[in-house]
DNA sequence: GAGATAACCTAGAGGCCCTAGGCAGGAGGG
DNA sequence: CCCTCCTGCCTAGGGCCTCTAGGTTATCTC
């Protein structure tokens, strides 16, 4: 019999493709086993349980996202960097909805996903260098920025912007303008 | 035998309590049946399926949220209204995490939940009256506002703000200040 | 070629969703 | 007061999912 040669890498990659097709909450061990042409029980030698699988997927997604953001940010500063960051973020969520959802689960800082999450946080903070904000305003601004971007893509995905003629793309551009404006003139206490 | 007298109202209320305790994705027909001291199959005469249950919960949550927001907005305008709106929103999410998650699912505009969602959208738009924005800037601003608020509470719930000494409350206040500032000086095209 | 190991298998228990069909308690009519 | 009907709840059962235990086979190493 020919062995399927499932490795943990192939398994997680297949899970990433699957979750983008069916949604993160529909990612099951059974469905993944079917896709790999293997019995479901066989996967439990690679993965502890379904939680473990999801955590690994979160780590993959956070790493991929951080890579794309890092690439988008290279050589840019100020508003240019902000727009590149936002677009990298939104494009990833559009291209890989399942992985994006995976990246939002609660992360144990000690886990391998934790370091990817930290890297992500550092990149977000890097954008704000162009806006010269001191602590604690910098932390507040990071949270504000992250909230707006994440909120936008998550509402857009949930279909919240579909019942209106104004396109999500147009509002997105104006939202980035607004973010740039508010970061530039971050209100003093 | 004493009948449990499950009505659709009692059922949805029990589901709301349950989901706040265990999370929206852990809301199952079985668990709800156990809580109502009834067999799971019995609930299918009240509810078509688990999707139907979730949709009814979404309708409940959207209605409750709209009620609270409407109350918070009464007699307020401008930044005062913005802060009240934001706090009503965030407080609801804190007090009722499961219901808040339920309110985020994709809503069919034709369903009863659709009218609650529309009412919600109108209330959001009402806030912007104090900021005198014409279309399409108004729609962009509504989306921006909603994105930031939803993004903030959802990241806060996911634990994204826990790995830093700056409190989520402090950043929240500053985020509302920033929102007020950006709505006041909404950047022209 | 003989372990040793890794990868896969079957069997099975338990949980959840949902359908089909049966039984009993309470309401209304005769 | 009794009969009937309806509603609310029941049991039985199939299908899918998670996960464990323990057995089998392919491949790697010596």
Coordinates of N, CA and C in Angstrom, one line a residue, chain A residues 89 104-107 109 125 135-137 139-140 143-144 146-155 157-172 174-179 181-182 185-189, chain B residues 89 104-107 109 125 135-137 139-140 143-144 146-155 157-172 174-179 181-182 185-189:
Chain A
X89 N -3.3 43.8 5.2 CA -4.2 43.2 6.2 C -5.6 42.8 5.6
X104 N -7.6 35.1 14.8 CA -8.3 36.0 15.8 C -8.5 35.2 17.1
X105 N -8.2 33.9 17.2 CA -8.5 33.2 18.4 C -7.6 33.6 19.5
X106 N -8.0 33.4 20.7 CA -7.1 33.7 21.9 C -5.8 32.9 21.8
X107 N -4.7 33.7 21.9 CA -3.4 33.0 21.8 C -2.7 32.9 23.1
X109 N 0.5 33.2 25.0 CA 1.7 33.9 24.7 C 2.9 32.9 24.7
X125 N 3.3 48.5 15.7 CA 3.9 49.7 16.4 C 4.8 50.4 15.5
X135 N 4.5 57.2 24.6 CA 3.7 56.4 25.5 C 3.0 57.4 26.5
X136 N 1.8 57.0 27.0 CA 1.0 55.9 26.6 C 0.1 56.1 25.3
X137 N 0.3 57.3 24.7 CA -0.5 57.5 23.5 C -0.2 56.5 22.4
X139 N 0.5 53.4 22.7 CA -0.3 52.1 22.9 C -1.8 52.3 22.5
X140 N -2.3 53.5 23.0 CA -3.7 53.8 22.7 C -3.9 53.8 21.1
X143 N -3.8 50.4 19.6 CA -5.1 49.7 19.8 C -6.2 50.3 18.9
X144 N -6.2 51.6 18.8 CA -7.2 52.2 17.9 C -7.1 51.7 16.5
X146 N -5.5 49.1 15.3 CA -5.8 47.7 15.1 C -7.4 47.4 15.2
X147 N -8.0 48.1 16.1 CA -9.5 48.0 16.2 C -10.2 48.4 14.9
X148 N -9.8 49.5 14.4 CA -10.5 50.0 13.2 C -10.2 49.0 12.0
X149 N -9.0 48.6 11.8 CA -8.7 47.7 10.7 C -9.4 46.4 10.9
X150 N -9.3 45.8 12.0 CA -9.9 44.5 12.3 C -11.4 44.6 12.2
X151 N -12.0 45.7 12.8 CA -13.4 45.9 12.8 C -13.9 46.0 11.4
X152 N -13.2 46.8 10.5 CA -13.6 47.0 9.2 C -13.7 45.7 8.4
X153 N -12.6 44.9 8.4 CA -12.5 43.7 7.6 C -13.5 42.7 8.2
X154 N -13.7 42.7 9.5 CA -14.6 41.7 10.0 C -16.1 42.0 9.7
X155 N -16.4 43.3 9.8 CA -17.8 43.7 9.4 C -18.0 43.5 7.9
X157 N -16.6 41.3 6.0 CA -16.8 39.9 5.7 C -18.1 39.4 6.2
X158 N -18.6 39.9 7.3 CA -19.9 39.5 7.8 C -21.1 40.0 6.9
X159 N -20.8 40.8 5.9 CA -21.8 41.3 5.0 C -22.4 42.6 5.5
X160 N -21.8 43.3 6.5 CA -22.5 44.5 7.0 C -22.5 45.6 6.1
X161 N -21.7 45.6 5.0 CA -21.7 46.8 4.1 C -22.4 46.5 2.8
X162 N -23.1 45.4 2.8 CA -23.7 45.0 1.5 C -25.0 45.7 1.2
X163 N -25.7 46.2 2.2 CA -27.0 46.7 2.0 C -27.0 48.2 1.7
X164 N -26.0 48.7 0.9 CA -25.9 50.1 0.7 C -25.1 50.3 -0.6
X165 N -25.5 51.3 -1.4 CA -24.8 51.4 -2.7 C -23.3 51.8 -2.6
X166 N -22.9 52.5 -1.6 CA -21.6 52.9 -1.4 C -20.7 51.7 -1.3
X167 N -19.6 51.6 -2.1 CA -18.8 50.4 -2.1 C -17.9 50.3 -0.9
X168 N -17.6 49.1 -0.5 CA -16.7 48.9 0.6 C -15.3 49.4 0.3
X169 N -15.0 49.3 -0.9 CA -13.6 49.8 -1.3 C -13.5 51.3 -1.1
X170 N -14.5 52.0 -1.5 CA -14.5 53.5 -1.4 C -14.4 53.9 0.1
X171 N -15.3 53.3 0.9 CA -15.3 53.6 2.3 C -14.0 53.2 3.0
X172 N -13.4 52.2 2.5 CA -12.1 51.7 3.0 C -11.0 52.8 2.8
X174 N -11.4 55.9 2.3 CA -11.7 57.1 3.2 C -11.4 56.8 4.6
X175 N -11.5 55.6 5.0 CA -11.2 55.2 6.4 C -9.7 55.3 6.7
X176 N -9.0 54.9 5.7 CA -7.5 55.0 5.8 C -7.1 56.5 5.9
X177 N -7.8 57.3 5.1 CA -7.5 58.8 5.2 C -7.8 59.3 6.6
X178 N -8.9 58.8 7.1 CA -9.4 59.3 8.4 C -8.4 58.8 9.5
X179 N -7.9 57.5 9.3 CA -6.9 57.0 10.3 C -5.7 57.8 10.2
X181 N -5.4 60.9 9.4 CA -5.7 62.2 10.0 C -5.7 62.1 11.5
X182 N -6.3 61.1 12.0 CA -6.4 61.0 13.5 C -5.1 60.7 14.1
X185 N -3.0 64.0 14.1 CA -3.3 65.0 15.1 C -3.9 64.3 16.4
X186 N -3.2 63.2 16.8 CA -3.7 62.4 18.0 C -4.1 63.4 19.1
X187 N -5.3 63.3 19.5 CA -5.8 64.4 20.5 C -5.0 64.3 21.8
X188 N -4.6 65.4 22.3 CA -3.9 65.4 23.6 C -4.9 65.1 24.7
X189 N -4.4 64.8 25.9 CA -5.3 64.5 27.0 C -6.2 65.7 27.4
Chain B
X89 N -22.6 50.2 24.0 CA -22.1 49.1 23.1 C -21.2 48.2 23.8
X104 N -23.5 39.4 15.8 CA -22.6 39.7 14.7 C -22.7 38.8 13.5
X105 N -23.6 37.8 13.6 CA -23.8 36.8 12.5 C -24.5 37.5 11.3
X106 N -24.3 36.9 10.2 CA -24.9 37.5 9.0 C -26.4 37.4 9.1
X107 N -27.0 38.6 8.8 CA -28.5 38.7 9.0 C -29.2 38.8 7.7
X109 N -31.9 40.3 5.7 CA -32.7 41.5 5.9 C -34.2 41.3 6.0
X125 N -26.4 56.1 12.7 CA -26.5 57.3 11.9 C -26.9 58.5 12.6
X135 N -23.6 62.9 2.6 CA -23.3 61.7 1.9 C -22.3 62.0 0.8
X136 N -21.4 61.1 0.4 CA -21.3 59.8 1.0 C -20.4 59.7 2.2
X137 N -19.9 60.9 2.7 CA -19.0 60.9 3.8 C -19.7 60.3 5.0
X139 N -21.9 57.9 5.3 CA -21.9 56.4 5.2 C -20.4 56.0 5.6
X140 N -19.5 56.6 5.0 CA -18.1 56.2 5.3 C -17.8 56.4 6.8
X143 N -19.5 53.7 8.9 CA -18.7 52.4 8.8 C -17.4 52.5 9.6
X144 N -16.8 53.7 9.6 CA -15.6 53.8 10.3 C -15.9 53.7 11.8
X146 N -18.5 52.3 13.4 CA -18.9 51.0 13.7 C -17.7 50.0 13.7
X147 N -16.8 50.2 12.8 CA -15.6 49.3 12.7 C -14.8 49.5 13.9
X148 N -14.5 50.7 14.3 CA -13.7 51.0 15.5 C -14.3 50.4 16.8
X149 N -15.5 50.7 17.0 CA -16.2 50.2 18.2 C -16.2 48.7 18.2
X150 N -16.7 48.1 17.2 CA -16.8 46.7 17.1 C -15.4 46.1 17.2
X151 N -14.4 46.6 16.5 CA -13.1 46.1 16.5 C -12.5 46.1 18.0
X152 N -12.8 47.3 18.6 CA -12.2 47.4 20.0 C -12.8 46.4 20.9
X153 N -14.1 46.3 21.0 CA -14.7 45.3 21.9 C -14.3 43.9 21.6
X154 N -14.2 43.6 20.3 CA -14.0 42.2 19.9 C -12.5 41.9 20.2
X155 N -11.6 42.8 20.0 CA -10.2 42.5 20.4 C -10.0 42.5 21.9
X157 N -12.3 41.5 24.1 CA -12.8 40.2 24.5 C -11.8 39.1 24.2
X158 N -11.2 39.2 23.0 CA -10.3 38.1 22.6 C -9.0 38.1 23.4
X159 N -8.8 39.1 24.3 CA -7.7 39.1 25.1 C -6.5 39.9 24.5
X160 N -6.7 40.6 23.4 CA -5.7 41.2 22.7 C -5.0 42.4 23.5
X161 N -5.7 42.9 24.5 CA -5.1 44.0 25.3 C -4.6 43.6 26.6
X162 N -4.4 42.3 26.9 CA -4.1 41.9 28.2 C -2.6 41.9 28.5
X163 N -1.8 41.9 27.4 CA -0.3 41.7 27.6 C 0.4 43.0 27.7
X164 N -0.2 44.0 28.4 CA 0.4 45.3 28.4 C -0.2 46.0 29.6
X165 N 0.6 46.8 30.3 CA 0.1 47.5 31.5 C -1.0 48.5 31.3
X166 N -1.0 49.2 30.2 CA -2.0 50.2 29.9 C -3.4 49.5 29.9
X167 N -4.3 50.1 30.7 CA -5.6 49.4 30.9 C -6.5 49.6 29.6
X168 N -7.3 48.6 29.4 CA -8.2 48.7 28.3 C -9.2 49.9 28.5
X169 N -9.5 50.2 29.7 CA -10.4 51.3 30.0 C -9.8 52.7 29.6
X170 N -8.6 52.8 29.9 CA -7.9 54.1 29.5 C -7.8 54.3 28.0
X171 N -7.4 53.2 27.4 CA -7.3 53.3 25.9 C -8.6 53.5 25.3
X172 N -9.7 53.0 25.9 CA -11.0 53.1 25.4 C -11.4 54.6 25.4
X174 N -9.5 57.2 25.4 CA -8.8 57.9 24.4 C -9.2 57.6 23.0
X175 N -9.7 56.4 22.8 CA -10.2 56.1 21.5 C -11.5 56.8 21.2
X176 N -12.3 57.0 22.2 CA -13.5 57.8 22.0 C -13.2 59.2 21.7
X177 N -12.1 59.8 22.4 CA -11.7 61.1 22.1 C -11.2 61.2 20.6
X178 N -10.5 60.2 20.2 CA -9.9 60.2 18.8 C -11.1 60.1 17.8
X179 N -12.1 59.3 18.2 CA -13.2 59.2 17.2 C -13.9 60.5 17.1
X181 N -12.6 63.4 17.5 CA -11.8 64.3 16.7 C -11.9 64.0 15.2
X182 N -11.8 62.8 14.9 CA -11.8 62.4 13.5 C -13.2 62.7 12.8
X185 N -13.4 66.6 12.3 CA -12.6 67.1 11.2 C -12.6 66.1 10.1
X186 N -13.7 65.4 9.8 CA -13.7 64.3 8.8 C -12.9 64.8 7.5
X187 N -11.9 64.1 7.1 CA -11.0 64.6 6.1 C -11.8 64.7 4.7
X188 N -11.6 65.9 4.0 CA -12.3 66.0 2.7 C -11.6 65.1 1.7
X189 N -12.2 64.9 0.6 CA -11.6 64.1 -0.5 C -10.3 64.7 -1.0

